[in-house]
Coordinates of C-alpha atoms and ligand atoms in Angstrom, one line a residue:
M223 CA 14.8 -26.3 -30.8
K224 CA 14.3 -25.6 -34.5
Q225 CA 17.2 -23.6 -36.2
Q226 CA 14.8 -20.7 -37.0
Q227 CA 13.8 -20.4 -33.4
F228 CA 17.4 -20.6 -32.3
T229 CA 18.4 -17.8 -34.7
Q230 CA 15.6 -15.7 -33.2
L231 CA 16.8 -16.4 -29.7
L232 CA 20.3 -15.2 -30.6
H233 CA 18.8 -11.9 -31.9
H234 CA 17.1 -11.4 -28.5
I235 CA 20.4 -11.8 -26.7
E236 CA 21.4 -8.3 -27.8
E237 CA 18.4 -6.9 -26.0
L238 CA 19.4 -8.4 -22.6
S239 CA 20.2 -6.1 -19.7
P240 CA 23.5 -6.7 -17.9
S241 CA 21.7 -8.6 -15.1
Q242 CA 19.9 -10.8 -17.6
R243 CA 23.2 -11.5 -19.3
E244 CA 24.6 -12.6 -16.0
Q245 CA 21.6 -14.8 -15.3
L246 CA 22.0 -16.4 -18.7
L247 CA 25.7 -16.9 -18.2
N248 CA 25.1 -18.6 -14.9
L249 CA 22.6 -20.8 -16.4
L250 CA 25.0 -21.9 -19.2
C251 CA 28.1 -22.2 -17.1
F252 CA 26.5 -23.8 -14.1
D253 CA 24.0 -26.2 -15.4
G254 CA 22.3 -28.6 -13.0
A255 CA 25.1 -31.2 -12.9
S256 CA 27.7 -28.6 -12.0
A257 CA 25.7 -27.2 -9.0
S258 CA 27.6 -29.8 -6.9
A259 CA 30.9 -28.8 -8.6
F260 CA 30.3 -25.2 -7.3
L261 CA 29.5 -26.5 -3.9
I262 CA 32.6 -28.7 -3.8
E263 CA 34.8 -25.6 -4.5
N264 CA 33.7 -24.3 -1.2
H265 CA 35.7 -26.8 0.8
P266 CA 35.3 -26.3 4.5
D267 CA 38.1 -24.7 6.5
S268 CA 37.0 -26.0 9.8
C269 CA 35.2 -29.0 11.3
P270 CA 31.5 -28.4 11.7
H271 CA 31.5 -30.5 14.8
C272 CA 34.4 -29.1 16.9
H273 CA 35.7 -26.2 14.7
S274 CA 39.2 -27.7 14.5
V275 CA 41.1 -26.6 11.4
E276 CA 43.0 -29.9 11.2
L277 CA 41.2 -31.7 8.4
R278 CA 42.2 -34.3 5.9
P279 CA 40.5 -35.5 2.7
W280 CA 38.6 -38.7 3.4
G281 CA 37.3 -40.0 0.0
S282 CA 33.8 -39.0 -1.2
S283 CA 30.2 -40.0 -0.8
H284 CA 27.0 -39.0 -2.6
G285 CA 29.0 -37.0 -5.1
L286 CA 30.6 -34.8 -2.5
P287 CA 34.1 -34.9 -1.1
R288 CA 34.4 -36.1 2.5
Y289 CA 36.8 -34.8 5.2
R290 CA 37.9 -36.2 8.5
C291 CA 38.7 -34.1 11.5
K292 CA 41.9 -35.0 13.2
S293 CA 40.7 -33.7 16.5
C294 CA 37.3 -35.4 16.9
S295 CA 37.7 -38.0 14.2
K296 CA 34.2 -37.3 12.7
T297 CA 33.7 -37.2 9.0
F298 CA 31.7 -34.6 7.1
N299 CA 31.2 -33.1 3.6
P300 CA 31.0 -29.4 2.6
L301 CA 27.3 -29.3 3.3
T302 CA 27.3 -30.8 6.8
G303 CA 25.7 -28.4 9.2
T304 CA 24.1 -26.4 6.4
P305 CA 20.4 -26.5 5.4
L306 CA 21.4 -28.3 2.2
A307 CA 22.8 -31.3 4.1
R308 CA 21.2 -34.6 2.9
L309 CA 18.9 -32.7 0.5
R310 CA 18.5 -34.6 -2.8
K311 CA 18.3 -33.5 -6.4
K312 CA 21.3 -31.2 -6.3
E313 CA 20.9 -30.7 -10.1
H314 CA 17.9 -28.5 -9.4
W315 CA 19.4 -26.3 -6.7
L316 CA 20.7 -23.5 -8.8
A317 CA 17.3 -23.3 -10.6
Y318 CA 15.6 -23.2 -7.2
A319 CA 18.0 -20.4 -6.1
Q320 CA 16.8 -18.5 -9.2
C321 CA 13.2 -19.0 -8.1
L322 CA 14.2 -17.4 -4.7
I323 CA 15.8 -14.5 -6.6
D324 CA 12.7 -14.0 -8.7
G325 CA 10.4 -14.3 -5.7
F326 CA 8.4 -17.1 -7.2
T327 CA 5.6 -18.8 -5.3
V328 CA 5.9 -22.5 -4.3
R329 CA 3.7 -23.5 -7.2
R330 CA 5.7 -21.6 -9.8
S331 CA 9.0 -22.8 -8.3
A332 CA 7.9 -26.4 -8.6
K333 CA 7.0 -25.8 -12.3
E334 CA 10.3 -24.0 -13.1
C335 CA 12.5 -26.6 -11.4
R336 CA 10.4 -29.6 -12.5
I337 CA 10.0 -30.9 -9.0
N338 CA 6.8 -31.7 -7.2
K339 CA 5.0 -29.2 -5.1
N340 CA 5.7 -30.9 -1.8
T341 CA 9.5 -30.8 -2.6
A342 CA 9.2 -27.2 -3.6
F343 CA 7.5 -26.4 -0.3
L344 CA 10.1 -28.3 1.8
W345 CA 12.9 -26.6 -0.1
R346 CA 11.4 -23.2 0.4
H347 CA 11.7 -23.4 4.1
R348 CA 15.0 -25.3 4.1
F349 CA 16.6 -22.8 1.7
L350 CA 15.4 -19.9 3.9
K351 CA 16.5 -21.4 7.2
F352 CA 19.8 -19.5 7.5
I353 CA 18.7 -16.6 5.4
A354 CA 15.8 -15.9 7.7
N355 CA 18.2 -15.5 10.7
K356 CA 20.8 -13.3 9.0
Q357 CA 20.3 -9.7 9.8
A358 CA 22.2 -6.6 11.0
T359 CA 23.4 -7.0 14.6
Q360 CA 25.0 -3.5 15.0
E361 CA 23.6 -0.4 13.4
H362 CA 25.4 2.9 13.6
G363 CA 24.9 6.6 13.0
I364 CA 21.4 7.7 12.2
V365 CA 19.2 4.7 12.6
E366 CA 15.6 4.9 11.4
A367 CA 12.9 2.7 13.0
D368 CA 9.3 2.3 12.1
E369 CA 6.6 -0.3 12.7
T370 CA 4.6 -2.1 10.0
F371 CA 1.8 -4.6 10.1
F372 CA 0.8 -7.9 8.6
L373 CA -2.5 -9.7 8.9
K374 CA -2.3 -12.7 11.1
S375 CA -2.9 -15.8 9.0
N376 CA -3.3 -19.5 9.6
K377 CA -2.9 -20.2 5.9
G378 CA -2.2 -23.8 5.2
Q379 CA -3.4 -24.9 8.6
K380 CA -6.1 -27.5 8.7
T381 CA -8.0 -26.4 11.8
L382 CA -8.7 -22.7 12.1
E383 CA -9.3 -20.8 15.4
R384 CA -11.5 -18.4 13.5
P385 CA -13.3 -18.3 10.1
A386 CA -10.9 -18.3 7.2
R387 CA -10.3 -14.9 5.5
V388 CA -10.5 -14.7 1.8
R389 CA -7.2 -14.3 -0.1
G390 CA -5.1 -12.2 2.2
G391 CA -8.2 -10.2 3.2
V392 CA -8.5 -6.8 5.0
S393 CA -8.2 -6.2 8.7
K394 CA -11.3 -4.9 10.4
T395 CA -9.4 -2.1 12.1
K396 CA -7.3 0.5 10.5
G397 CA -3.9 1.5 11.8
G398 CA -1.7 -0.7 13.8
G399 CA -1.5 -3.0 16.7
S400 CA -5.0 -4.6 16.4
E401 CA -5.5 -8.2 17.4
D402 CA -5.6 -9.6 14.0
Q403 CA -2.3 -8.0 13.0
V404 CA 1.3 -8.9 13.6
S405 CA 3.6 -6.0 14.4
V406 CA 7.0 -5.9 12.7
L407 CA 9.6 -3.3 13.7
I408 CA 12.0 -2.4 11.0
V409 CA 15.3 -0.8 11.9
R410 CA 17.6 0.5 9.2
D411 CA 20.7 2.7 9.3
R412 CA 22.0 4.9 6.6
S413 CA 24.5 2.4 5.3
G414 CA 21.5 0.1 4.5
Q415 CA 22.1 -2.4 7.4
T416 CA 18.6 -3.7 8.2
A417 CA 17.0 -5.7 10.9
D418 CA 13.4 -6.5 11.6
F419 CA 11.6 -7.9 14.6
M420 CA 8.2 -9.6 14.9
L421 CA 6.9 -8.2 18.1
E422 CA 4.5 -9.9 20.5
R423 CA 3.2 -6.5 21.5
L424 CA 4.0 -3.0 20.4
D425 CA 4.9 -1.7 23.8
A426 CA 7.9 -0.1 25.4
K427 CA 9.2 -3.4 26.7
H428 CA 9.2 -5.3 23.4
V429 CA 10.3 -2.3 21.3
G430 CA 13.1 -1.6 23.7
A431 CA 14.3 -5.2 23.7
A432 CA 14.4 -5.3 19.9
L433 CA 16.2 -1.9 19.6
S434 CA 18.7 -2.6 22.3
S435 CA 19.8 -5.8 20.5
V436 CA 20.8 -3.8 17.4
L437 CA 21.6 -0.2 18.2
S438 CA 25.2 0.7 18.9
M439 CA 25.7 3.3 21.6
D440 CA 26.8 5.9 19.1
A441 CA 23.5 5.6 17.2
C442 CA 20.9 8.4 16.9
L443 CA 17.5 6.8 16.7
C444 CA 15.1 8.5 14.3
T445 CA 11.4 7.7 14.6
D446 CA 7.9 9.1 14.4
R447 CA 6.4 10.5 17.6
A448 CA 5.2 7.2 19.1
S449 CA 5.9 7.4 22.8
V450 CA 7.4 3.8 23.0
Y451 CA 10.5 5.0 21.2
A452 CA 11.0 8.0 23.5
A453 CA 10.6 5.8 26.6
Y454 CA 13.3 3.4 25.3
A455 CA 15.7 6.1 24.2
K456 CA 15.5 7.9 27.5
R457 CA 16.1 4.7 29.5
A458 CA 18.9 3.5 27.2
G459 CA 20.6 6.9 27.0
I460 CA 20.4 6.9 23.2
K461 CA 20.0 10.1 21.2
H462 CA 16.6 10.4 19.7
E463 CA 15.1 12.6 17.0
T464 CA 11.4 12.5 16.2
I465 CA 9.6 13.4 13.1
K466 CA 5.9 14.6 13.3
A467 CA 3.4 12.7 11.2
S468 CA 2.0 16.1 10.3
G469 CA 4.4 18.9 9.3
P470 CA 7.8 18.7 7.6
R471 CA 8.8 15.1 6.9
K472 CA 12.5 16.0 7.2
R473 CA 14.6 18.1 9.6
G474 CA 18.2 18.4 8.4
P475 CA 19.5 14.8 8.1
F476 CA 16.7 13.5 10.3
H477 CA 13.8 11.7 8.6
I478 CA 12.4 8.2 8.3
Q479 CA 12.2 8.0 4.6
N480 CA 14.7 5.2 4.1
V481 CA 12.9 2.9 6.5
N482 CA 9.5 3.8 5.0
A483 CA 10.8 3.2 1.5
Y484 CA 12.1 -0.2 2.7
D485 CA 8.7 -1.0 4.1
S486 CA 7.0 -0.1 0.9
R487 CA 9.4 -2.3 -1.1
L488 CA 8.8 -5.2 1.3
K489 CA 5.0 -4.7 1.1
S490 CA 4.9 -4.6 -2.7
W491 CA 7.1 -7.6 -3.0
M492 CA 4.9 -9.6 -0.6
V493 CA 1.7 -8.9 -2.6
R494 CA 2.5 -11.8 -4.9
F495 CA 2.1 -14.3 -2.1
R496 CA -1.5 -13.1 -1.3
G497 CA -1.0 -13.3 2.4
V498 CA 1.6 -15.5 4.1
A499 CA 1.1 -17.8 7.1
T500 CA 2.2 -16.0 10.3
K501 CA 4.3 -18.9 11.3
Y502 CA 6.4 -18.4 8.1
L503 CA 6.4 -14.6 8.1
H504 CA 9.9 -14.6 9.7
N505 CA 11.2 -16.6 6.7
Y506 CA 9.6 -14.1 4.2
L507 CA 11.1 -11.1 6.0
G508 CA 14.5 -12.7 5.9
W509 CA 14.1 -13.6 2.2
H510 CA 13.3 -10.0 1.4
R511 CA 16.1 -8.6 3.5
M512 CA 18.6 -10.8 1.5
L513 CA 17.2 -9.6 -1.9
D514 CA 17.3 -6.0 -0.7
R515 CA 20.9 -6.4 0.6
Y516 CA 22.0 -7.3 -2.9
R517 CA 19.7 -4.6 -4.4
Y518 CA 17.8 -7.4 -6.1
Q519 CA 20.9 -8.2 -8.2
L520 CA 22.3 -11.4 -6.8
N521 CA 23.1 -14.3 -8.9
Q522 CA 22.4 -18.0 -8.4
R523 CA 25.8 -18.8 -6.8
Q524 CA 25.5 -15.9 -4.4
C525 CA 22.1 -17.0 -3.5
L526 CA 23.1 -20.6 -2.9
S527 CA 26.1 -19.3 -0.8
E528 CA 23.6 -17.4 1.3
V529 CA 21.4 -20.6 1.6
A530 CA 24.5 -22.5 2.9
G531 CA 25.5 -19.7 5.2
W532 CA 28.6 -18.8 3.3
G533 CA 27.5 -15.4 2.1
A534 CA 29.1 -12.2 3.2
T535 CA 28.7 -11.5 6.9
V536 CA 26.3 -8.8 8.1
T537 CA 27.7 -6.6 10.9
Ligands
ZN640 ZN1 36.1 -32.0 14.7

């Protein structure tokens, strides 16, 4: 870079927001080569094969320290058992984590990380593997639930069961639950714990199974007036408050504005992908849950920790 450009760059640094400063700092302190240094810091505290805590250092391989378990005698490195195991090009992982934070498409991520598109695609799903499955398992107090819908899509599939829709497209039927839509139930409590479920059918059986997996017995379920919720709450003995679609949107502490706001953040974040393949929707839902959990403020190291399954636990 020319000196003049560099001086201009330094001037711009004053204009950076706190989160942009953090990103820049991460970029400077954790350049590609030290991505593996960061990973090495997270030395395992138990054996990924048998969970024994009796480990001893056992040399190194592929730039990662190796350990040997005294109980089962197997060797492993800090990435064994994580989605990053045996993945190459460590020097680009932090940059790729930034692409996840920024919500970049596969094409844009490939460009930013200077990797080819197939690698970027492989990484997308590998990086999201654990993230997609991490969600609230116990929600307490007032728990809001509402359903939302995504168009079914075979995007990326070579043979289509029906004619291709153009760029995301529009469903023929309004409202929810039609055949060309996937129903997703979003469940969120007032502390922000969030879970979502892709439902085969939007009926009492499937809604009930999803809710019972996440609601604690002290929960008070808050929903619109759809009868599937009332049927579940009655059967499970859960307190239930309903909000009419017409009329006041709030009754004391009871409303579904948090879950609706979450849905609207999710939908507007998804626009950039112009429709996602239904078989990957689960990954995208988890990706957004992670971003929302950190209020869109996570840094590259936190993101990579989430990828490896080392992030903070969700209760
Ligand atoms: Zn072991």
